[in-house]
PDB file of C-alpha atoms in Angstrom:
ATOM      1  CA  MET B  46      67.188   0.137 -28.229  1.00  0.00           C
ATOM      2  CA  LYS B  47      65.457  -2.902 -29.665  1.00  0.00           C
ATOM      3  CA  ILE B  48      62.108  -2.020 -31.236  1.00  0.00           C
ATOM      4  CA  GLU B  49      59.677  -4.788 -32.193  1.00  0.00           C
ATOM      5  CA  LEU B  50      56.128  -5.078 -33.470  1.00  0.00           C
ATOM      6  CA  LYS B  51      54.094  -8.009 -32.196  1.00  0.00           C
ATOM      7  CA  ASN B  52      50.485  -9.134 -32.513  1.00  0.00           C
ATOM      8  CA  ILE B  53      50.415  -7.690 -36.012  1.00  0.00           C
ATOM      9  CA  LYS B  54      47.079  -7.628 -37.790  1.00  0.00           C
ATOM     10  CA  TYR B  55      47.446  -6.715 -41.458  1.00  0.00           C
ATOM     11  CA  ALA B  56      44.574  -6.147 -43.885  1.00  0.00           C
ATOM     12  CA  ALA B  57      45.770  -6.237 -47.491  1.00  0.00           C
ATOM     13  CA  PHE B  58      42.226  -5.679 -48.802  1.00  0.00           C
ATOM     14  CA  ALA B  59      41.956  -2.403 -46.873  1.00  0.00           C
ATOM     15  CA  SER B  60      45.438  -1.137 -47.734  1.00  0.00           C
ATOM     16  CA  GLN B  61      45.049   1.613 -50.278  1.00  0.00           C
ATOM     17  CA  GLU B  62      47.731   4.298 -50.159  1.00  0.00           C
ATOM     18  CA  THR B  63      49.383   2.973 -46.996  1.00  0.00           C
ATOM     19  CA  SER B  64      49.418  -0.378 -45.221  1.00  0.00           C
ATOM     20  CA  CYS B  65      46.343  -1.049 -43.102  1.00  0.00           C
ATOM     21  CA  TYR B  66      47.563  -2.648 -39.894  1.00  0.00           C
ATOM     22  CA  GLU B  67      47.672  -2.548 -36.138  1.00  0.00           C
ATOM     23  CA  ALA B  68      50.329  -3.886 -33.806  1.00  0.00           C
ATOM     24  CA  THR B  69      51.701  -3.827 -30.298  1.00  0.00           C
ATOM     25  CA  ILE B  70      54.997  -1.947 -29.825  1.00  0.00           C
ATOM     26  CA  TYR B  71      57.747  -3.474 -27.700  1.00  0.00           C
ATOM     27  CA  ILE B  72      60.959  -1.712 -26.735  1.00  0.00           C
ATOM     28  CA  ASP B  73      63.718  -3.812 -25.209  1.00  0.00           C
ATOM     29  CA  GLY B  74      61.228  -6.634 -24.625  1.00  0.00           C
ATOM     30  CA  LYS B  75      58.628  -4.522 -22.819  1.00  0.00           C
ATOM     31  CA  LYS B  76      55.201  -3.615 -24.153  1.00  0.00           C
ATOM     32  CA  VAL B  77      55.058   0.175 -24.433  1.00  0.00           C
ATOM     33  CA  GLY B  78      52.157   0.992 -26.751  1.00  0.00           C
ATOM     34  CA  THR B  79      50.312   0.364 -29.993  1.00  0.00           C
ATOM     35  CA  VAL B  80      50.449   1.553 -33.576  1.00  0.00           C
ATOM     36  CA  GLU B  81      47.720   1.523 -36.218  1.00  0.00           C
ATOM     37  CA  ASN B  82      47.083   2.807 -39.698  1.00  0.00           C
ATOM     38  CA  ALA B  83      43.723   2.746 -41.507  1.00  0.00           C
ATOM     39  CA  GLY B  84      45.412   2.321 -44.897  1.00  0.00           C
ATOM     40  CA  HIS B  85      43.941   5.456 -46.516  1.00  0.00           C
ATOM     41  CA  GLY B  86      47.178   7.407 -46.893  1.00  0.00           C
ATOM     42  CA  GLY B  87      47.346   8.924 -43.427  1.00  0.00           C
ATOM     43  CA  CYS B  88      50.072   8.719 -40.844  1.00  0.00           C
ATOM     44  CA  ASP B  89      50.476   5.942 -38.299  1.00  0.00           C
ATOM     45  CA  HIS B  90      48.692   6.564 -35.004  1.00  0.00           C
ATOM     46  CA  ILE B  91      51.021   5.710 -32.146  1.00  0.00           C
ATOM     47  CA  HIS B  92      49.652   5.411 -28.602  1.00  0.00           C
ATOM     48  CA  PRO B  93      50.825   6.803 -26.282  1.00  0.00           C
ATOM     49  CA  HIS B  94      52.440   9.736 -28.027  1.00  0.00           C
ATOM     50  CA  ALA B  95      55.421   9.572 -25.634  1.00  0.00           C
ATOM     51  CA  VAL B  96      56.489   6.306 -27.332  1.00  0.00           C
ATOM     52  CA  GLU B  97      56.692   8.059 -30.683  1.00  0.00           C
ATOM     53  CA  GLN B  98      58.719  10.894 -29.161  1.00  0.00           C
ATOM     54  CA  ARG B  99      61.110   8.441 -27.491  1.00  0.00           C
ATOM     55  CA  ILE B 100      61.705   6.527 -30.739  1.00  0.00           C
ATOM     56  CA  ASN B 101      62.100   9.721 -32.796  1.00  0.00           C
ATOM     57  CA  GLU B 102      64.732  11.043 -30.381  1.00  0.00           C
ATOM     58  CA  TRP B 103      66.635   7.756 -30.502  1.00  0.00           C
ATOM     59  CA  ALA B 104      66.340   7.160 -34.267  1.00  0.00           C
ATOM     60  CA  ALA B 105      68.132  10.351 -35.393  1.00  0.00           C
ATOM     61  CA  PRO B 106      67.679  10.468 -39.221  1.00  0.00           C
ATOM     62  CA  TYR B 107      64.609   8.200 -39.152  1.00  0.00           C
ATOM     63  CA  ASP B 108      61.304   8.468 -37.388  1.00  0.00           C
ATOM     64  CA  ALA B 109      58.993   5.999 -35.667  1.00  0.00           C
ATOM     65  CA  GLU B 110      56.742   5.694 -38.704  1.00  0.00           C
ATOM     66  CA  THR B 111      59.655   4.751 -40.974  1.00  0.00           C
ATOM     67  CA  ILE B 112      60.890   2.184 -38.460  1.00  0.00           C
ATOM     68  CA  PHE B 113      57.427   0.653 -38.106  1.00  0.00           C
ATOM     69  CA  GLY B 114      57.058   0.531 -41.890  1.00  0.00           C
ATOM     70  CA  GLU B 115      60.323  -1.406 -42.192  1.00  0.00           C
ATOM     71  CA  LEU B 116      59.335  -3.778 -39.374  1.00  0.00           C
ATOM     72  CA  LEU B 117      55.952  -4.403 -41.003  1.00  0.00           C
ATOM     73  CA  LEU B 118      57.576  -5.066 -44.380  1.00  0.00           C
ATOM     74  CA  GLY B 119      59.979  -7.534 -42.743  1.00  0.00           C
ATOM     75  CA  TRP B 120      57.068  -9.277 -41.022  1.00  0.00           C
ATOM     76  CA  LEU B 121      55.165  -9.541 -44.333  1.00  0.00           C
ATOM     77  CA  HIS B 122      58.220 -11.007 -46.097  1.00  0.00           C
ATOM     78  CA  GLU B 123      58.721 -13.585 -43.345  1.00  0.00           C
ATOM     79  CA  ARG B 124      55.040 -14.519 -43.361  1.00  0.00           C
ATOM     80  CA  ASP B 125      55.057 -14.977 -47.135  1.00  0.00           C
ATOM     81  CA  LEU B 126      58.294 -16.959 -47.057  1.00  0.00           C
ATOM     82  CA  LYS B 127      56.977 -19.337 -44.371  1.00  0.00           C
ATOM     83  CA  ARG B 128      53.869 -19.972 -46.454  1.00  0.00           C
ATOM     84  CA  LEU B 129      55.916 -20.665 -49.588  1.00  0.00           C
ATOM     85  CA  LEU B 130      58.389 -22.948 -47.823  1.00  0.00           C
ATOM     86  CA  ALA B 131      55.518 -25.004 -46.432  1.00  0.00           C
ATOM     87  CA  ARG B 132      54.190 -25.864 -49.917  1.00  0.00           C
ATOM     88  CA  ARG B 133      56.914 -25.279 -52.507  1.00  0.00           C
ATOM     89  CA  ILE B 134      60.604 -25.711 -53.088  1.00  0.00           C
ATOM     90  CA  LEU B 135      62.235 -22.290 -53.379  1.00  0.00           C
ATOM     91  CA  PHE B 136      65.609 -22.061 -55.033  1.00  0.00           C
ATOM     92  CA  ARG B 137      67.959 -19.674 -56.769  1.00  0.00           C
ATOM     93  CA  ARG B 138      69.049 -20.407 -60.320  1.00  0.00           C
ATOM     94  CA  GLU B 139      71.173 -18.041 -62.394  1.00  0.00           C
ATOM     95  CA  GLY B 140      70.702 -15.383 -59.736  1.00  0.00           C
ATOM     96  CA  LYS B 141      66.893 -15.530 -59.925  1.00  0.00           C
ATOM     97  CA  LEU B 142      64.520 -16.749 -57.241  1.00  0.00           C
ATOM     98  CA  MET B 143      62.376 -19.621 -58.512  1.00  0.00           C
ATOM     99  CA  GLU B 144      59.771 -21.990 -57.060  1.00  0.00           C
ATOM    100  CA  THR B 145      58.239 -25.337 -57.895  1.00  0.00           C
ATOM    101  CA  ASN B 146      54.558 -26.134 -58.101  1.00  0.00           C
ATOM    102  CA  ALA B 147      52.775 -26.709 -54.799  1.00  0.00           C
ATOM    103  CA  HIS B 148      53.255 -30.038 -53.014  1.00  0.00           C
ATOM    104  CA  SER B 149      51.626 -31.694 -50.044  1.00  0.00           C
ATOM    105  CA  ALA B 150      53.714 -31.736 -46.882  1.00  0.00           C
ATOM    106  CA  ILE B 151      54.611 -35.403 -47.442  1.00  0.00           C
ATOM    107  CA  GLU B 152      55.630 -34.846 -51.075  1.00  0.00           C
ATOM    108  CA  LEU B 153      57.642 -31.780 -50.129  1.00  0.00           C
ATOM    109  CA  LYS B 154      59.557 -33.668 -47.437  1.00  0.00           C
ATOM    110  CA  ALA B 155      60.304 -36.517 -49.850  1.00  0.00           C
ATOM    111  CA  ARG B 156      61.520 -34.179 -52.593  1.00  0.00           C
ATOM    112  CA  LEU B 157      63.702 -32.218 -50.190  1.00  0.00           C
ATOM    113  CA  GLY B 158      65.269 -35.489 -49.029  1.00  0.00           C
ATOM    114  CA  GLN B 159      66.556 -36.325 -52.500  1.00  0.00           C
ATOM    115  CA  GLY B 160      70.315 -35.970 -52.587  1.00  0.00           C
ATOM    116  CA  ASP B 161      70.418 -34.835 -56.208  1.00  0.00           C
ATOM    117  CA  LEU B 162      67.621 -32.269 -55.957  1.00  0.00           C
ATOM    118  CA  ALA B 163      69.870 -29.246 -56.520  1.00  0.00           C
ATOM    119  CA  ALA B 164      71.272 -30.817 -59.681  1.00  0.00           C
ATOM    120  CA  LYS B 165      67.778 -31.726 -60.940  1.00  0.00           C
ATOM    121  CA  LEU B 166      66.594 -28.160 -60.431  1.00  0.00           C
ATOM    122  CA  GLY B 167      69.820 -26.562 -61.610  1.00  0.00           C
ATOM    123  CA  ALA B 168      69.783 -24.727 -58.307  1.00  0.00           C
ATOM    124  CA  GLU B 169      72.622 -22.737 -56.826  1.00  0.00           C
ATOM    125  CA  VAL B 170      70.909 -22.958 -53.444  1.00  0.00           C
ATOM    126  CA  ILE B 171      67.647 -24.400 -52.104  1.00  0.00           C
ATOM    127  CA  LEU B 172      66.089 -22.057 -49.564  1.00  0.00           C
ATOM    128  CA  ASN B 173      64.101 -24.821 -47.850  1.00  0.00           C
ATOM    129  CA  LEU B 174      67.360 -26.446 -46.756  1.00  0.00           C
ATOM    130  CA  LEU B 175      68.863 -23.297 -45.221  1.00  0.00           C
ATOM    131  CA  PRO B 176      68.401 -21.864 -41.736  1.00  0.00           C
ATOM    132  CA  PHE B 177      65.392 -19.541 -41.874  1.00  0.00           C
ATOM    133  CA  ALA B 178      67.454 -16.364 -41.363  1.00  0.00           C
ATOM    134  CA  ASP B 179      69.660 -17.223 -44.365  1.00  0.00           C
ATOM    135  CA  ALA B 180      66.659 -18.160 -46.514  1.00  0.00           C
ATOM    136  CA  SER B 181      64.940 -14.921 -45.502  1.00  0.00           C
ATOM    137  CA  ALA B 182      67.943 -12.825 -46.525  1.00  0.00           C
ATOM    138  CA  ILE B 183      68.021 -14.451 -49.980  1.00  0.00           C
ATOM    139  CA  TYR B 184      64.232 -14.155 -50.330  1.00  0.00           C
ATOM    140  CA  ARG B 185      64.261 -10.428 -49.487  1.00  0.00           C
ATOM    141  CA  LYS B 186      66.894  -9.765 -52.137  1.00  0.00           C
ATOM    142  CA  GLY B 187      64.936 -11.742 -54.736  1.00  0.00           C
ATOM    143  CA  VAL B 188      61.516 -10.208 -54.110  1.00  0.00           C
TER     144      VAL B 188
END
């Protein structure tokens, strides 16, 4: 079973004890319901309830709320990484994730085109130059 959240709306300002968000739930590519949380410490509200039951039965040691929390966290990490990669050079040096100051899109492209950039930065790897999935995996470990 492939579970996805799409059309995510996240409100950091309203997230107090839990994440304030709403999203559309897709299972195996088909829209099956919605999930929302007001961000005040309560449980997720999953509509219709049959979707929650179906996921809970399938997930064994987990539950729908845990799965949705992980999917939301992954979405937030990807969103943040895309924003950083659009303005900064992200790289790993001595096992730590580092970033440059912000650049315009033109400056960023020029800097990334320099053949000796890794040496100049002392970088083990430059995330901007990796496929997004690989950069995301490194970013998640470093955050």
